[in-house]
PDB file of C-alpha atoms in Angstrom:
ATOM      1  CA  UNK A   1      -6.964   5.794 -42.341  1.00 90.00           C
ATOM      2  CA  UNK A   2      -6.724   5.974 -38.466  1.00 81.00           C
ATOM      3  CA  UNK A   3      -5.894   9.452 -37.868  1.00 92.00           C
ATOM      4  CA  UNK A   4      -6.487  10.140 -34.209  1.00 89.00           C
ATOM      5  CA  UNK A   5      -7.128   6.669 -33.233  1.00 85.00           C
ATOM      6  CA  UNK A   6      -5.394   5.865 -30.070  1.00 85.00           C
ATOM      7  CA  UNK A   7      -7.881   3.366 -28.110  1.00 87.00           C
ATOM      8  CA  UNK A   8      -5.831   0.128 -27.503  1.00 91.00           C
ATOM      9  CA  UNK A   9      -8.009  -2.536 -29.550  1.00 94.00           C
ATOM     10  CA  UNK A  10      -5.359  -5.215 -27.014  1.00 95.00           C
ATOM     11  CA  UNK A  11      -5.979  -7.995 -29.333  1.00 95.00           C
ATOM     12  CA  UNK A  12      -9.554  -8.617 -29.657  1.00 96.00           C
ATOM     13  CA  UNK A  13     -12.690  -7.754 -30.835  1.00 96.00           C
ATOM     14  CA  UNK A  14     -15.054  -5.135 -29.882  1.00 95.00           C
ATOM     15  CA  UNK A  15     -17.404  -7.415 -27.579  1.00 97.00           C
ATOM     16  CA  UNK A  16     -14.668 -10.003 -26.300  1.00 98.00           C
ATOM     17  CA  UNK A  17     -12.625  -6.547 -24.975  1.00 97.00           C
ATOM     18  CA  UNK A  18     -16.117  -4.767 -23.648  1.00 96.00           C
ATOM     19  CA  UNK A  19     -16.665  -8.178 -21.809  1.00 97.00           C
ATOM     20  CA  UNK A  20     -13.286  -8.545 -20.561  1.00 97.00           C
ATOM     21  CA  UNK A  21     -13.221  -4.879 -19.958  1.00 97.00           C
ATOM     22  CA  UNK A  22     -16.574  -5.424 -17.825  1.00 97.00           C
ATOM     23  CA  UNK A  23     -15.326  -8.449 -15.865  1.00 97.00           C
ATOM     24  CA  UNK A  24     -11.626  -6.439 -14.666  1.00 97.00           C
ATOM     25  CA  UNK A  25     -14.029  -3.359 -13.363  1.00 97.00           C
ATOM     26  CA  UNK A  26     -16.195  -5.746 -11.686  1.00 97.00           C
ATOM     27  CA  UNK A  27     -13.061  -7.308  -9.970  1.00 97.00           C
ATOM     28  CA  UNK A  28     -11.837  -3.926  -9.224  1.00 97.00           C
ATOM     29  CA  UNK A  29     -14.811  -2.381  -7.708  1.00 96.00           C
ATOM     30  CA  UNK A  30     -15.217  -5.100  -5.589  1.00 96.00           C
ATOM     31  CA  UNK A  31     -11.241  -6.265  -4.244  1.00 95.00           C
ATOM     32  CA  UNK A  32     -10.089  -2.555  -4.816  1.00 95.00           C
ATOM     33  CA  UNK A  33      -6.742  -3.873  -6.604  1.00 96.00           C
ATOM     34  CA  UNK A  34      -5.937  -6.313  -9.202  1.00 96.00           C
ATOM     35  CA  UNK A  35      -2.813  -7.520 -11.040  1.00 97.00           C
ATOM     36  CA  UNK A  36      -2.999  -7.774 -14.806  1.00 97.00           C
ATOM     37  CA  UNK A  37      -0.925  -6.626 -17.942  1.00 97.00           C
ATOM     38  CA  UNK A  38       0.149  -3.030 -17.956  1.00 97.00           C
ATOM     39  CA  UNK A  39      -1.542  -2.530 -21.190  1.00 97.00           C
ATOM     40  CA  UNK A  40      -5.016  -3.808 -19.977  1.00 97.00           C
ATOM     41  CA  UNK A  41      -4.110  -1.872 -16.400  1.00 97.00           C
ATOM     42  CA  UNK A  42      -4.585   1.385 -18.655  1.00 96.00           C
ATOM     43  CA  UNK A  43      -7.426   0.315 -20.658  1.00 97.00           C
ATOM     44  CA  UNK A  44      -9.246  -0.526 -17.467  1.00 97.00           C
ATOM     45  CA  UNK A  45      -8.509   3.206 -15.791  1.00 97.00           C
ATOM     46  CA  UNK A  46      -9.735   4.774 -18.958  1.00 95.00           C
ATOM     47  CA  UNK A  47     -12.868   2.107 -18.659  1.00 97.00           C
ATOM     48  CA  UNK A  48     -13.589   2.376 -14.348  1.00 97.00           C
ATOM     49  CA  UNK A  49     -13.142   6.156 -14.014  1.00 96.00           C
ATOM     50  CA  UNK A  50     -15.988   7.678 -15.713  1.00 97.00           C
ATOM     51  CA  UNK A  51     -18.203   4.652 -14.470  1.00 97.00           C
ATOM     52  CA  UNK A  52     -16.735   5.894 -10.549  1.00 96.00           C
ATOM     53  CA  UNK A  53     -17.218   9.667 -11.587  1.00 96.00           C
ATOM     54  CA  UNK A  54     -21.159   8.731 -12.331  1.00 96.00           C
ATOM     55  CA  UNK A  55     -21.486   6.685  -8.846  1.00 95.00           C
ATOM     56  CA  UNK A  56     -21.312  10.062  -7.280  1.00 94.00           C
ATOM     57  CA  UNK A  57     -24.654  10.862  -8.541  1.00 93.00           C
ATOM     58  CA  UNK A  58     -26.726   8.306  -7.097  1.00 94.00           C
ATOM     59  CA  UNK A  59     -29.911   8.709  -9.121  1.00 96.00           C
ATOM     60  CA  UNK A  60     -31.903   6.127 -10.942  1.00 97.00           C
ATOM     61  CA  UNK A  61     -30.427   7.165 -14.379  1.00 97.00           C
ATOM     62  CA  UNK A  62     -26.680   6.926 -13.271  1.00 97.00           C
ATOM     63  CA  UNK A  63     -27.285   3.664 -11.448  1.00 97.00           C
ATOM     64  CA  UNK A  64     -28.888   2.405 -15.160  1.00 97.00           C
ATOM     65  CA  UNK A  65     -26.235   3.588 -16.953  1.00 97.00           C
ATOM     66  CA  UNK A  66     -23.492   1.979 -14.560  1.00 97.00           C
ATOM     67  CA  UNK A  67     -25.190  -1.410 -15.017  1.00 97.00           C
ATOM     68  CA  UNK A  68     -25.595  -1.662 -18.678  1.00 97.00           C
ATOM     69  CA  UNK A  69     -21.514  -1.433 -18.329  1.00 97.00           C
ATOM     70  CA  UNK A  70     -21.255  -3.667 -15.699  1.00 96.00           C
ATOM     71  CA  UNK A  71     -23.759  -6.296 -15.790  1.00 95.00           C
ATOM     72  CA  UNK A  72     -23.532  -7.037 -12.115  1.00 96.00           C
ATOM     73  CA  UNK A  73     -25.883  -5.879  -8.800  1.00 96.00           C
ATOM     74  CA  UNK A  74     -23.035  -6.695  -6.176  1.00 97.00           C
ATOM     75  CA  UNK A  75     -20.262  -4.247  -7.947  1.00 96.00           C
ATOM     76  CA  UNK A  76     -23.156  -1.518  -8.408  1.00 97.00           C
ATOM     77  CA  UNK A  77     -24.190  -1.928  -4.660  1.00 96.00           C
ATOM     78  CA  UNK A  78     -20.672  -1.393  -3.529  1.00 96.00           C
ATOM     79  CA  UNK A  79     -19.353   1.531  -6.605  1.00 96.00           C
ATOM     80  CA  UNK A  80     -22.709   2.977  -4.712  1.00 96.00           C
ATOM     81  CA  UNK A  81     -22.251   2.640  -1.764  1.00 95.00           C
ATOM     82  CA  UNK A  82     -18.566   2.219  -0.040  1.00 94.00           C
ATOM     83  CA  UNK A  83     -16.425   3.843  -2.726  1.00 95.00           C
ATOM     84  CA  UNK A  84     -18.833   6.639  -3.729  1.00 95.00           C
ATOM     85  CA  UNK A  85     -18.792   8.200  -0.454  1.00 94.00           C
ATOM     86  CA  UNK A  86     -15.234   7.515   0.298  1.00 93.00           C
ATOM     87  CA  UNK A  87     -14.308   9.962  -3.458  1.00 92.00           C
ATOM     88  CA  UNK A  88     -17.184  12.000  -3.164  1.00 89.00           C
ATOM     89  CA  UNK A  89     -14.648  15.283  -2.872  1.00 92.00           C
ATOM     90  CA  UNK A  90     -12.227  13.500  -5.338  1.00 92.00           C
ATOM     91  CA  UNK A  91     -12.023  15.431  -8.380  1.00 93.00           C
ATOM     92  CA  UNK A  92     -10.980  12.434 -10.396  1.00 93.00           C
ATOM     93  CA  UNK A  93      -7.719  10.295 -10.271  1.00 94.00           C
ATOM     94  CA  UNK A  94      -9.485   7.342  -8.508  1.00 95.00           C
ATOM     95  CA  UNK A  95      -6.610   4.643  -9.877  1.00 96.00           C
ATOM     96  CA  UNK A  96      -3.552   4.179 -10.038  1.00 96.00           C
ATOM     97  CA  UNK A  97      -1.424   1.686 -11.426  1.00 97.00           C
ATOM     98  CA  UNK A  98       1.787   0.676 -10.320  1.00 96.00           C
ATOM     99  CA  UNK A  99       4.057  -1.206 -12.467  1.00 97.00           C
ATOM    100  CA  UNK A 100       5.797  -4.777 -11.337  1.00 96.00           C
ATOM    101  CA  UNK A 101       7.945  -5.597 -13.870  1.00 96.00           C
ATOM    102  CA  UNK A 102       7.788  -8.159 -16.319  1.00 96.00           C
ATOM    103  CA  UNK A 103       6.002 -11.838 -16.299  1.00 95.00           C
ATOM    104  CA  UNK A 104       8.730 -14.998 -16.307  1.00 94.00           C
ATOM    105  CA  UNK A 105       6.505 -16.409 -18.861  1.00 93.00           C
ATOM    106  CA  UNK A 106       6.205 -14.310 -21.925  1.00 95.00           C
ATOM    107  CA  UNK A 107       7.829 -11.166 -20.407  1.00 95.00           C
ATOM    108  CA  UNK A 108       5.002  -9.044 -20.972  1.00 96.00           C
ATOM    109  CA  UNK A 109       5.003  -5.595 -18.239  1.00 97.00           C
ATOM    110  CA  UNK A 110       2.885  -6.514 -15.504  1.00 98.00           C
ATOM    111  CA  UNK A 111       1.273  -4.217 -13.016  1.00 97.00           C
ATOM    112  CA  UNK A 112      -1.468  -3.728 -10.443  1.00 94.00           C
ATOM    113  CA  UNK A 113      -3.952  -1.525 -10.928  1.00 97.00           C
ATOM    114  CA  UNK A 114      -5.461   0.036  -7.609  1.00 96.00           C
ATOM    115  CA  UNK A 115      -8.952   2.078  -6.192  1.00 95.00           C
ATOM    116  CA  UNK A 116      -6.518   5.022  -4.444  1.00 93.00           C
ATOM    117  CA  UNK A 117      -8.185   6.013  -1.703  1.00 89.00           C
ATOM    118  CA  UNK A 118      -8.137   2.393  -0.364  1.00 89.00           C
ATOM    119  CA  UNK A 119      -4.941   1.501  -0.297  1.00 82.00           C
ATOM    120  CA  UNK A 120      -3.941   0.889   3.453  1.00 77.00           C
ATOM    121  CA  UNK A 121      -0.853   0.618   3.038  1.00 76.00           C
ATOM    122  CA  UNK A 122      -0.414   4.478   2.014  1.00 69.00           C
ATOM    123  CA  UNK A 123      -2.561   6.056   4.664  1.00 66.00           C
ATOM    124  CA  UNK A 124      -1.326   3.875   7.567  1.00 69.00           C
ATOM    125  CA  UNK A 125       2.548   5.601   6.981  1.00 59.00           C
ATOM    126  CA  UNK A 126       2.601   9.121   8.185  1.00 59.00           C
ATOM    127  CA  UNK A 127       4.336  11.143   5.632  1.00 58.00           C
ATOM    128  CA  UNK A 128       6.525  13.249   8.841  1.00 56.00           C
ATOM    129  CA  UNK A 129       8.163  10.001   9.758  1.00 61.00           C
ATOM    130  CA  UNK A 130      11.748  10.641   8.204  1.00 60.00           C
ATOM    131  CA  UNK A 131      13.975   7.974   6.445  1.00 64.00           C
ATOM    132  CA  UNK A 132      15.981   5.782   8.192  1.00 67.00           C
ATOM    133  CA  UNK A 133      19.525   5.063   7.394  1.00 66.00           C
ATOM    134  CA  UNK A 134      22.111   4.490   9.898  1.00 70.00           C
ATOM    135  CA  UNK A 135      24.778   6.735   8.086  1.00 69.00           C
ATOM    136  CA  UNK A 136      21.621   9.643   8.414  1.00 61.00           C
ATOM    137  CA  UNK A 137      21.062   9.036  12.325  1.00 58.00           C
ATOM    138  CA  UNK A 138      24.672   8.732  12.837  1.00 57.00           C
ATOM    139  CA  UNK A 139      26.091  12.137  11.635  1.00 58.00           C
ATOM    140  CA  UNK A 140      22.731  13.798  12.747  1.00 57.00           C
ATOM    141  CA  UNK A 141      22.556  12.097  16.191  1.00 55.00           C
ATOM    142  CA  UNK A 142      26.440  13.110  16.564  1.00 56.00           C
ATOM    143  CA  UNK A 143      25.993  16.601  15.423  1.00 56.00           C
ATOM    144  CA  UNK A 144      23.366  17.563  17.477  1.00 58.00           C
ATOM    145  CA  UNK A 145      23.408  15.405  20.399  1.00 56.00           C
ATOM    146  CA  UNK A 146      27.377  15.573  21.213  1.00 54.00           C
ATOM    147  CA  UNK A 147      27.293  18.112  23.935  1.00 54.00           C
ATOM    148  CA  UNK A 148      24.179  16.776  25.809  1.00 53.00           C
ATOM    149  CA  UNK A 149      26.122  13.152  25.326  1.00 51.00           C
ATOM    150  CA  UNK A 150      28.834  14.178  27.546  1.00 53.00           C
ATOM    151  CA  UNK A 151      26.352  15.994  30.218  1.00 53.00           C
ATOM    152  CA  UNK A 152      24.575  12.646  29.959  1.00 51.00           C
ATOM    153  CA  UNK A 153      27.821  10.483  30.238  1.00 52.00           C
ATOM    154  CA  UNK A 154      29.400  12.589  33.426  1.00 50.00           C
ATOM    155  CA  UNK A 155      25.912  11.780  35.114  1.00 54.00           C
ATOM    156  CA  UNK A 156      25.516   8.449  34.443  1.00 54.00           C
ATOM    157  CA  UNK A 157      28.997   7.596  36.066  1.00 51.00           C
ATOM    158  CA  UNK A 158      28.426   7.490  40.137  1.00 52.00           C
ATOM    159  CA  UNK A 159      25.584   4.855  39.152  1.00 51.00           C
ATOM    160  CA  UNK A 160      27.398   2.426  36.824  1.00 52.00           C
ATOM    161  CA  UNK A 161      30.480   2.688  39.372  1.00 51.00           C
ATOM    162  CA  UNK A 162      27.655   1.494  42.020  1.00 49.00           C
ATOM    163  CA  UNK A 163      26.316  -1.246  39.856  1.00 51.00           C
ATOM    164  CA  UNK A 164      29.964  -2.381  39.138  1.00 50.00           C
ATOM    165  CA  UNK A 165      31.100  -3.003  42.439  1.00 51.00           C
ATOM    166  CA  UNK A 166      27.516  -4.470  43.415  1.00 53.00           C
ATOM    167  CA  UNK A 167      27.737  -7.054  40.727  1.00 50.00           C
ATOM    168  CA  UNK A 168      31.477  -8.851  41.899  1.00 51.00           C
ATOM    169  CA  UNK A 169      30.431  -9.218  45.070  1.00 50.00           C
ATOM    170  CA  UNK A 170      27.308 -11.122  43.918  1.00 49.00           C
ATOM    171  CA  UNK A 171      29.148 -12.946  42.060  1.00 50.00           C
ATOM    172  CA  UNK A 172      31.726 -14.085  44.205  1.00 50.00           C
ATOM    173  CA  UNK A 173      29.412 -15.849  46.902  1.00 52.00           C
ATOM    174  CA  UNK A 174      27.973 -17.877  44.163  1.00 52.00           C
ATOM    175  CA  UNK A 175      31.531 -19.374  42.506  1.00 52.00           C
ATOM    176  CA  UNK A 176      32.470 -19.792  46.443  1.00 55.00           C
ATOM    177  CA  UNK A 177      29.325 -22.018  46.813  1.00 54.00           C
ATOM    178  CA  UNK A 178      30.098 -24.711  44.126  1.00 55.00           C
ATOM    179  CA  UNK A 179      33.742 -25.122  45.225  1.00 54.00           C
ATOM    180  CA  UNK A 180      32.530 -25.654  48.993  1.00 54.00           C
ATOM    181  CA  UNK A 181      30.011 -28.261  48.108  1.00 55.00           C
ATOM    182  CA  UNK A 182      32.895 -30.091  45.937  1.00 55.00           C
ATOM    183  CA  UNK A 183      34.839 -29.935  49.034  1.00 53.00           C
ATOM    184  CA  UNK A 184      32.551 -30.910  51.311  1.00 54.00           C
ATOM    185  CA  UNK A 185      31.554 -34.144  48.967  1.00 57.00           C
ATOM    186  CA  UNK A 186      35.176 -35.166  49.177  1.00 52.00           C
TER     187      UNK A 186
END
């Protein structure tokens, strides 16, 4: 019986999924997000998280233990390095997947499975910066700016009468100039 069994086997044996396993948290260590099957996005989180939690102790035993998963110097060097001191006051949570739908293929769920604290995208947008909508700005631009509209709109008045007489005069010199040349050529 399997009572209390929930690891996802995915399809394959013991060493084919600890390789496979091995080879997604190499490629996630070292491009900090990857697109694969939903299913092997949440295997992988429950496979890269305690392997991240031990980077934070950089000692000779953690950095042993962390390569008899991974199998690679390059991913160790950077888990190490870069992303151990960028979630050294993470208490945990350092993925997070993000589903995309479903393949055109076979239709299985695909998503992207991602290092959080280096995702660009999320720290480059301030989180003050409101939504916009036009229907939003509208009614609160017209609710709130209506009486300071009209002070604006009495002001503005003398100068656009100014700019509106300027602007016929300059144009009637240069419509006068075509006509006498046509005369003149006749």
């Amino acid at each position: 019986m399997r009572h209390g069994k929930k690891f996802n086997h995915l399809g394959r044996t013991a060493d084919h999924r600890n390789a496979m396993l091995a080879n997604m948290a190499i490629s996630l260590i070292m491009h900090k997000r990857i697109t694969t099957t939903l299913a092997k996005a949440k295997a992988l989180k429950k496979y890269v998280e305690p392997l991240i939690t031990r980077s934070k102790d950089d000692s000779t035993n953690s950095r042993r233990v962390v390569f008899s998963y991974l199998q690679n110097k390059e991913a160790l060097k950077e888990l190490f390095g870069v992303i151990a001191q960028k979630v050294g006051d993470r208490p945990g949570g350092y993925t997070r997947v993000i589903k995309l739908g479903s393949r055109p293929g076979d239709g299985a769920d695909v998503a992207f499975i991602e290092l959080v604290d280096f995702d660009e995208n999320m720290l480059k947008t301030p989180k003050a910066e409101a939504k916009k909508t036009r229907r939003s700005r509208k009614s609160a631009a017209a609710k709130t700016e209506a009486p300071a509209a009209e002070e604006v709109k009495a002001e503005e008045t003398p100068a656009e009468e100014v700019k509106a007489e300027e602007a016929p005069v300059e144009e009637a010199p240069a419509a006068e100039a075509p006509a006498a040349e046509e005369a003149k050529a006749e």
